[in-house]
CSV table of C-alpha atoms in Angstrom, one decimal:
chain,number,residue,atom,x,y,z
M,1,MET,CA,24.5,15.0,-11.7
M,2,ILE,CA,24.6,16.0,-8.1
M,3,ARG,CA,28.2,16.1,-6.8
M,4,LYS,CA,28.7,14.1,-3.6
M,5,GLU,CA,30.7,15.8,-0.9
M,6,SER,CA,33.0,12.8,-0.2
M,7,ARG,CA,35.9,15.0,1.0
M,8,ARG,CA,34.0,17.5,3.2
M,9,GLU,CA,36.9,18.0,5.5
M,10,GLU,CA,39.0,19.4,2.7
M,11,SER,CA,38.5,23.0,1.6
M,12,LEU,CA,38.3,24.0,-2.1
M,13,ASP,CA,40.1,27.0,-3.4
M,14,ASP,CA,38.4,29.5,-5.7
M,15,ALA,CA,39.8,28.1,-8.9
M,16,GLU,CA,38.6,24.6,-8.1
M,17,LEU,CA,35.1,25.9,-7.1
M,18,ALA,CA,34.9,27.8,-10.4
M,19,ARG,CA,35.7,24.6,-12.3
M,20,LEU,CA,33.3,22.4,-10.5
M,21,LEU,CA,30.3,24.6,-10.3
M,22,PRO,CA,28.1,25.5,-13.3
M,23,ALA,CA,28.0,29.1,-14.6
M,24,PRO,CA,25.4,31.2,-12.9
M,25,GLY,CA,22.0,31.6,-14.8
M,26,ASP,CA,20.7,34.8,-16.0
M,27,PRO,CA,16.9,34.7,-15.6
M,28,HIS,CA,16.3,38.4,-16.4
M,29,LEU,CA,13.6,38.9,-13.9
M,30,SER,CA,12.1,42.3,-13.2
M,31,LEU,CA,12.3,43.9,-9.8
M,32,ASP,CA,8.6,43.2,-9.1
M,33,ARG,CA,9.1,39.5,-10.0
M,34,HIS,CA,12.2,39.3,-7.7
M,35,LEU,CA,10.1,40.7,-4.9
M,36,LEU,CA,7.2,38.4,-5.4
M,37,LEU,CA,9.4,35.3,-5.6
M,38,GLU,CA,11.3,36.4,-2.4
M,39,GLU,CA,8.0,36.8,-0.6
M,40,HIS,CA,6.9,33.3,-1.6
M,41,LEU,CA,10.2,31.8,-0.7
M,42,MET,CA,10.4,33.4,2.8
M,43,ASN,CA,6.9,32.4,3.6
M,44,GLU,CA,7.9,28.7,3.4
M,45,LEU,CA,11.6,28.6,4.1
M,46,ARG,CA,11.5,30.3,7.5
M,47,THR,CA,14.4,29.7,9.9
M,48,PRO,CA,14.0,29.5,13.7
M,49,ALA,CA,13.5,32.9,15.2
M,50,PRO,CA,14.4,34.2,18.7
M,51,ALA,CA,11.7,34.6,21.3
M,52,PRO,CA,9.1,36.9,19.7
M,53,THR,CA,7.7,40.1,20.8
M,54,PRO,CA,3.9,40.4,20.4
M,55,ALA,CA,3.3,39.5,16.8
M,56,ALA,CA,1.0,41.1,14.3
M,57,VAL,CA,-2.3,39.4,13.9
M,58,PRO,CA,-2.2,36.9,11.0
M,59,PRO,CA,-4.7,37.2,8.2
M,60,ARG,CA,-7.7,34.8,8.3
M,61,ARG,CA,-7.0,33.4,4.8
M,62,VAL,CA,-3.9,31.2,4.8
M,63,THR,CA,-2.1,30.8,1.5
M,64,ARG,CA,-1.0,27.4,0.6
M,65,ARG,CA,0.6,27.8,-2.7
M,66,PHE,CA,4.3,28.3,-2.7
M,67,LEU,CA,5.6,29.4,-6.1
M,68,LEU,CA,9.1,29.6,-7.5
M,69,ILE,CA,7.9,29.5,-11.1
M,70,GLY,CA,10.5,30.6,-13.7
M,71,VAL,CA,13.5,30.5,-11.5
M,72,PRO,CA,16.1,27.8,-12.3
M,73,VAL,CA,17.5,26.1,-9.2
M,74,THR,CA,19.6,23.0,-8.8
M,75,ALA,CA,18.0,19.8,-7.7
M,76,ALA,CA,20.6,19.6,-4.9
M,77,ALA,CA,19.8,23.1,-3.7
M,78,LEU,CA,16.1,22.4,-3.7
M,79,ALA,CA,16.5,19.0,-1.8
M,80,GLY,CA,18.7,20.7,0.7
M,81,ALA,CA,16.3,23.5,1.3
M,82,PHE,CA,13.5,21.1,2.2
M,83,ALA,CA,15.8,18.7,4.1
M,84,PHE,CA,16.9,21.5,6.5
M,85,THR,CA,13.7,23.6,6.6
M,86,THR,CA,12.2,23.8,10.0
M,87,MET,CA,9.1,25.6,11.0
M,88,ASP,CA,8.7,27.7,14.1
M,89,ASP,CA,5.7,29.8,14.8
M,90,PRO,CA,4.9,31.8,17.9
M,91,GLY,CA,1.3,30.7,17.7
M,92,ALA,CA,2.2,27.0,17.4
M,93,SER,CA,1.7,24.4,20.1
M,94,GLY,CA,4.4,22.0,19.0
M,95,THR,CA,8.0,21.6,18.0
M,96,THR,CA,9.8,22.1,14.7
M,97,ALA,CA,9.4,19.6,11.8
M,98,ALA,CA,10.9,19.0,8.5
M,99,THR,CA,9.1,19.8,5.3
M,100,PRO,CA,8.6,16.7,3.1
M,101,ALA,CA,10.6,16.7,-0.1
M,102,PRO,CA,8.5,17.6,-3.2
M,103,VAL,CA,7.5,15.1,-5.8
M,104,GLU,CA,7.0,15.3,-9.6
M,105,ALA,CA,3.6,16.9,-10.5
M,106,PRO,CA,1.0,14.6,-12.0
M,107,VAL,CA,0.1,15.2,-15.7
M,108,VAL,CA,-3.4,14.6,-17.0
M,109,ARG,CA,-5.1,14.7,-20.4
M,110,ILE,CA,-6.7,18.1,-21.0
M,111,GLU,CA,-10.4,17.9,-21.7
M,112,ALA,CA,-11.9,20.9,-23.5
M,113,GLY,CA,-14.4,22.9,-21.6
M,114,THR,CA,-17.8,23.8,-23.1
M,115,THR,CA,-20.6,26.3,-22.5
M,116,ALA,CA,-23.2,24.1,-24.1
M,117,GLN,CA,-24.6,22.8,-20.8
M,118,LEU,CA,-23.3,25.6,-18.6
M,119,THR,CA,-26.7,27.0,-17.6
M,120,ALA,CA,-28.3,23.7,-17.0
M,121,THR,CA,-25.3,22.3,-15.0
M,122,VAL,CA,-25.1,25.4,-12.8
M,123,GLU,CA,-28.8,25.3,-12.1
M,124,ARG,CA,-28.6,21.6,-11.0
M,125,ILE,CA,-25.6,22.5,-8.8
M,126,ALA,CA,-27.4,25.5,-7.3
M,127,THR,CA,-30.7,23.6,-6.8
M,128,ALA,CA,-28.9,20.8,-4.9
M,129,ALA,CA,-27.1,23.4,-2.7
M,130,SER,CA,-30.3,25.1,-1.8
M,131,ALA,CA,-32.0,21.9,-0.8
M,132,ARG,CA,-28.9,20.7,1.3
M,133,ARG,CA,-29.3,21.2,5.0
M,134,THR,CA,-26.2,22.9,6.5
M,135,PRO,CA,-25.5,23.2,10.2
M,136,GLU,CA,-25.7,26.6,11.9
M,137,PRO,CA,-22.7,27.2,14.0
M,138,ALA,CA,-23.4,28.9,17.3
M,139,PRO,CA,-21.1,31.3,19.3
M,140,GLY,CA,-18.4,29.2,20.9
M,141,GLN,CA,-18.5,26.5,18.2
M,142,TYR,CA,-16.1,26.0,15.2
M,143,ILE,CA,-16.4,25.3,11.6
M,144,TYR,CA,-14.2,22.3,10.8
M,145,VAL,CA,-12.9,21.4,7.4
M,146,LYS,CA,-10.6,18.4,6.6
M,147,SER,CA,-9.0,18.3,3.2
M,148,GLN,CA,-6.4,16.4,1.2
M,149,VAL,CA,-4.2,18.9,-0.7
M,150,SER,CA,-1.2,19.3,-2.8
M,151,SER,CA,0.2,22.5,-4.5
M,152,VAL,CA,3.1,23.5,-6.7
M,153,VAL,CA,6.5,24.1,-5.2
M,154,VAL,CA,8.7,24.9,-8.2
M,155,SER,CA,8.1,24.8,-11.9
M,156,HIS,CA,11.5,23.3,-12.8
M,157,THR,CA,15.1,22.8,-11.8
M,158,ASP,CA,18.1,23.4,-14.0
M,159,GLU,CA,18.8,19.7,-14.1
M,160,TYR,CA,15.2,18.7,-14.9
M,161,LYS,CA,13.8,21.5,-17.0
M,162,THR,CA,10.7,19.6,-18.0
M,163,LYS,CA,9.6,18.6,-14.5
M,164,THR,CA,7.3,20.5,-12.1
M,165,LEU,CA,7.5,19.7,-8.4
M,166,VAL,CA,4.6,19.7,-6.0
M,167,GLN,CA,4.0,18.9,-2.4
M,168,PRO,CA,3.1,15.3,-1.7
M,169,LEU,CA,-0.6,14.8,-1.0
M,170,HIS,CA,-1.2,15.5,2.7
M,171,ILE,CA,-4.0,16.3,5.2
M,172,ARG,CA,-4.9,19.8,6.1
M,173,GLU,CA,-7.5,20.6,8.9
M,174,VAL,CA,-8.9,24.0,9.7
M,175,TRP,CA,-11.1,25.3,12.5
M,176,ASN,CA,-12.8,28.7,12.4
M,177,SER,CA,-15.1,30.4,14.8
M,178,PRO,CA,-18.4,31.8,13.3
M,179,ASP,CA,-17.1,35.4,13.8
M,180,GLY,CA,-13.7,34.6,12.3
M,181,LYS,CA,-11.8,35.8,15.3
M,182,GLN,CA,-10.5,32.5,16.4
M,183,GLY,CA,-9.2,29.6,14.5
M,184,TRP,CA,-6.6,26.8,14.1
M,185,LEU,CA,-4.7,25.2,11.2
M,186,ASP,CA,-3.1,21.8,11.4
M,187,GLU,CA,-1.1,20.8,8.4
M,188,PRO,CA,1.6,18.2,9.4
M,189,GLY,CA,4.9,18.7,7.6
M,190,TYR,CA,4.0,22.2,6.4
M,191,LYS,CA,3.2,23.9,9.7
M,192,PRO,CA,4.8,23.4,13.1
M,193,LYS,CA,3.8,20.2,14.9
M,194,GLY,CA,0.4,20.6,16.5
M,195,GLY,CA,-0.6,23.4,14.2
M,196,ILE,CA,-0.8,27.2,14.3
M,197,THR,CA,-3.3,29.7,15.4
M,198,LEU,CA,-5.6,31.5,13.0
M,199,ASP,CA,-6.8,34.0,15.6
M,200,SER,CA,-7.3,37.3,13.8
M,201,SER,CA,-8.8,40.7,14.1
M,202,VAL,CA,-8.8,41.3,10.4
M,203,ASP,CA,-11.9,43.0,9.1
M,204,ASP,CA,-14.3,40.8,7.1
M,205,THR,CA,-14.2,41.0,3.4
M,206,VAL,CA,-15.1,38.7,0.5
M,207,ASN,CA,-11.4,37.7,0.6
M,208,ALA,CA,-11.3,37.0,4.3
M,209,PRO,CA,-14.9,36.1,5.3
M,210,SER,CA,-16.3,34.8,8.5
M,211,TYR,CA,-19.5,32.7,8.6
M,212,ASN,CA,-21.2,35.7,10.2
M,213,TYR,CA,-20.1,37.9,7.4
M,214,LEU,CA,-21.3,35.5,4.7
M,215,LYS,CA,-24.7,35.6,6.2
M,216,THR,CA,-24.9,39.3,5.4
M,217,LEU,CA,-24.1,38.9,1.7
M,218,PRO,CA,-26.8,39.3,-0.9
M,219,THR,CA,-28.3,36.1,-2.3
M,220,ASP,CA,-29.3,37.8,-5.6
M,221,PRO,CA,-26.6,36.5,-8.0
M,222,ASP,CA,-26.3,39.8,-9.8
M,223,ALA,CA,-25.9,41.9,-6.7
M,224,LEU,CA,-23.5,39.3,-5.2
M,225,LEU,CA,-21.3,39.3,-8.3
M,226,LYS,CA,-21.2,43.0,-8.4
M,227,LYS,CA,-20.0,43.1,-4.7
M,228,ILE,CA,-17.3,40.6,-5.5
M,229,TYR,CA,-16.0,42.6,-8.5
M,230,THR,CA,-16.1,45.8,-6.5
M,231,GLU,CA,-14.2,44.3,-3.5
M,232,THR,CA,-11.5,42.5,-5.6
M,233,LYS,CA,-10.9,45.4,-8.0
M,234,GLY,CA,-7.2,45.6,-9.0
M,235,GLN,CA,-6.4,42.2,-7.6
M,236,GLY,CA,-5.3,39.1,-9.5
M,237,ASN,CA,-4.4,38.7,-13.1
M,238,SER,CA,-7.8,39.9,-14.4
M,239,PRO,CA,-11.1,41.0,-12.8
M,240,ASP,CA,-12.8,37.9,-14.1
M,241,GLN,CA,-10.2,35.4,-12.9
M,242,GLU,CA,-10.1,37.1,-9.5
M,243,ALA,CA,-13.9,37.0,-9.2
M,244,PHE,CA,-13.8,33.2,-10.0
M,245,ALA,CA,-11.0,32.6,-7.6
M,246,THR,CA,-12.8,34.5,-4.8
M,247,VAL,CA,-15.9,32.4,-5.2
M,248,GLY,CA,-13.8,29.3,-5.2
M,249,ASP,CA,-12.1,30.3,-1.9
M,250,LEU,CA,-15.5,30.5,-0.3
M,251,LEU,CA,-16.3,26.9,-1.3
M,252,GLY,CA,-13.2,25.2,0.0
M,253,GLU,CA,-12.5,25.9,3.7
M,254,GLN,CA,-15.6,27.6,4.8
M,255,LEU,CA,-19.3,26.9,5.6
M,256,ALA,CA,-21.9,29.1,3.9
M,257,PRO,CA,-25.7,29.2,4.3
M,258,ALA,CA,-27.4,27.1,1.6
M,259,LYS,CA,-29.1,30.1,-0.1
M,260,LEU,CA,-25.8,31.9,-0.4
M,261,THR,CA,-24.0,28.9,-1.7
M,262,ALA,CA,-26.6,28.5,-4.5
M,263,ALA,CA,-26.3,32.3,-5.3
M,264,LEU,CA,-22.5,31.9,-5.5
M,265,TYR,CA,-22.8,29.2,-8.1
M,266,ARG,CA,-25.3,31.2,-10.1
M,267,ALA,CA,-23.1,34.3,-9.9
M,268,ALA,CA,-20.1,32.3,-11.1
M,269,ALA,CA,-22.0,31.2,-14.2
M,270,LYS,CA,-22.2,34.9,-15.2
M,271,ILE,CA,-18.4,35.4,-15.1
M,272,PRO,CA,-17.1,35.6,-18.7
M,273,GLY,CA,-15.1,32.5,-19.7
M,274,VAL,CA,-16.6,30.0,-17.3
M,275,VAL,CA,-17.1,26.6,-18.9
M,276,VAL,CA,-18.1,23.0,-17.9
M,277,VAL,CA,-15.5,20.2,-17.9
M,278,ASN,CA,-17.2,16.8,-17.9
M,279,HIS,CA,-14.6,14.5,-16.4
M,280,VAL,CA,-12.3,15.7,-13.7
M,281,LYS,CA,-10.7,14.0,-10.6
M,282,ASP,CA,-10.1,15.6,-7.3
M,283,ALA,CA,-7.2,14.9,-4.9
M,284,ALA,CA,-9.0,11.8,-3.5
M,285,ALA,CA,-9.3,10.5,-7.1
M,286,ARG,CA,-13.1,11.0,-7.1
M,287,GLU,CA,-14.4,11.7,-10.5
M,288,GLY,CA,-16.8,14.6,-11.0
M,289,ILE,CA,-18.0,17.4,-13.3
M,290,ALA,CA,-16.3,20.8,-13.0
M,291,LEU,CA,-17.0,24.5,-13.5
M,292,ALA,CA,-13.8,26.0,-14.7
M,293,HIS,CA,-12.1,29.2,-15.8
M,294,VAL,CA,-8.7,29.8,-17.6
M,295,ASP,CA,-6.3,32.5,-16.4
M,296,ASP,CA,-5.2,33.9,-19.7
M,297,LYS,CA,-2.0,35.4,-18.2
M,298,SER,CA,-0.7,32.3,-16.3
M,299,GLY,CA,-2.2,29.8,-18.7
M,300,ASP,CA,-3.7,27.6,-16.0
M,301,ARG,CA,-7.3,26.5,-15.5
M,302,THR,CA,-9.0,26.5,-12.1
M,303,GLU,CA,-11.7,23.8,-11.8
M,304,TRP,CA,-14.3,23.3,-9.1
M,305,ILE,CA,-15.3,19.6,-8.9
M,306,PHE,CA,-18.8,18.4,-8.1
M,307,ASP,CA,-20.2,14.9,-7.7
M,308,PRO,CA,-21.9,14.1,-11.0
M,309,LYS,CA,-25.0,12.6,-9.2
M,310,THR,CA,-25.5,14.6,-6.0
M,311,TYR,CA,-23.8,17.8,-7.3
M,312,SER,CA,-22.1,18.3,-3.9
M,313,TYR,CA,-18.8,20.0,-3.9
M,314,LEU,CA,-15.9,17.6,-3.9
M,315,GLY,CA,-12.7,19.8,-4.3
M,316,SER,CA,-10.7,21.7,-6.8
M,317,ARG,CA,-7.9,21.4,-9.3
M,318,THR,CA,-5.6,23.7,-11.2
M,319,VAL,CA,-4.2,22.4,-14.4
M,320,GLN,CA,-1.8,24.1,-16.9
M,321,ILE,CA,-3.6,24.5,-20.2
M,322,ASN,CA,-1.2,26.6,-22.2
M,323,GLU,CA,2.6,26.2,-21.8
M,324,ALA,CA,4.1,29.0,-19.7
M,325,ASN,CA,7.2,29.3,-17.4
M,326,ASP,CA,8.4,25.9,-18.7
M,327,ILE,CA,5.3,24.2,-17.3
M,328,LYS,CA,3.9,21.8,-19.8
M,329,PRO,CA,0.1,21.6,-20.6
M,330,GLY,CA,-1.7,19.0,-18.5
M,331,THR,CA,0.5,19.5,-15.4
M,332,VAL,CA,-1.6,19.6,-12.2
M,333,LEU,CA,-0.4,22.5,-10.2
M,334,GLU,CA,-2.7,22.2,-7.3
M,335,TYR,CA,-5.6,19.9,-6.3
M,336,THR,CA,-7.7,19.4,-3.2
M,337,ALA,CA,-10.4,17.1,-1.9
M,338,VAL,CA,-12.8,18.1,0.9
M,339,LEU,CA,-13.0,15.0,3.1
M,340,GLU,CA,-15.1,16.3,5.9
M,341,ARG,CA,-17.0,19.5,6.8
M,342,ALA,CA,-18.8,19.9,10.2
M,343,VAL,CA,-19.5,22.1,13.2
M,344,VAL,CA,-17.7,21.1,16.4
M,345,ASP,CA,-17.8,22.4,19.9
M,346,ALA,CA,-14.2,23.4,20.4
M,347,LYS,CA,-11.0,24.4,18.6
M,348,LYS,CA,-8.9,21.4,17.6
M,349,GLN,CA,-11.8,19.0,18.3
M,350,ARG,CA,-12.7,16.6,15.5
M,351,PRO,CA,-16.2,15.4,14.6
M,352,GLY,CA,-17.2,12.4,16.7
M,353,THR,CA,-14.8,13.1,19.5
M,354,GLN,CA,-15.4,14.5,23.0
M,355,GLY,CA,-13.0,16.5,25.1
M,356,ALA,CA,-10.5,17.0,22.3
M,357,GLY,CA,-10.7,20.7,22.2
M,358,ALA,CA,-8.2,23.1,23.5
């Protein structure tokens, strides 16, 4: 139970505190794990800062996922952290806002993946991508992507050891210039009101690509996959999982030329361990067919979801397949749905509007 502070004006001595509070846990975390968890925590639970000096340029890729996996915390402490978290950012246009309290993660039935129809399915997806007309952003325009998203917050608390907590489903909007030097992110409740800048001088890589950079990538699947493996060497839990994740990142909040998109799908089919999952739902509850890959180290499966008739990309989902860090199989750790993708004339302008840019 959560102890209510009905006598907040009265102080407690050390003996009474020791009697009321549970004994501290002993998670036996390595130094590397402590540092990783501290980094994730600080990225989200940022306190207001004094007037900043010129800040370092932020990376183009913005990480959503906030992990506290494997660290027991009290439900009261977690609720308090979110209740009092405010978000200040020197690149923001608005005021501070409270982060919504997390909710229990959905749990789904795990459908086994198969390689039986992998080649045929990927070919249908790639063929549809090749035939699809994609807009060509001009200098001064922006690639706009609107998504509905949710990702894991904490794997369990000490009071609810079987529960995994995630962000409530919410809207996320991203604007990026074709050269990747200018951009904006609006994610109400998770970024300062009005959004934050994504302006960046980071060099283009497959992990932080601009549209202009994507146009330079090879459209031969073998050459493309070789480049991805080379540029992501030493990253992630395994070379294959990192290659799959990199391709997935290019699908979600970016716009790629049609031929390259087709090549990315064909390249992904060559990654060992990729399977087809026939019935998957995205964050908007749209059912589709998925290309998926299991991370053997973390035990979760990343799924890219496609419309079963048009084979257009719908979104993604990450599901725990093997129990790890007290996360039960079937737990949905992260899922997204791309609701709109377009080219607009100004930063912060939405499709169909005029004069909304900034």
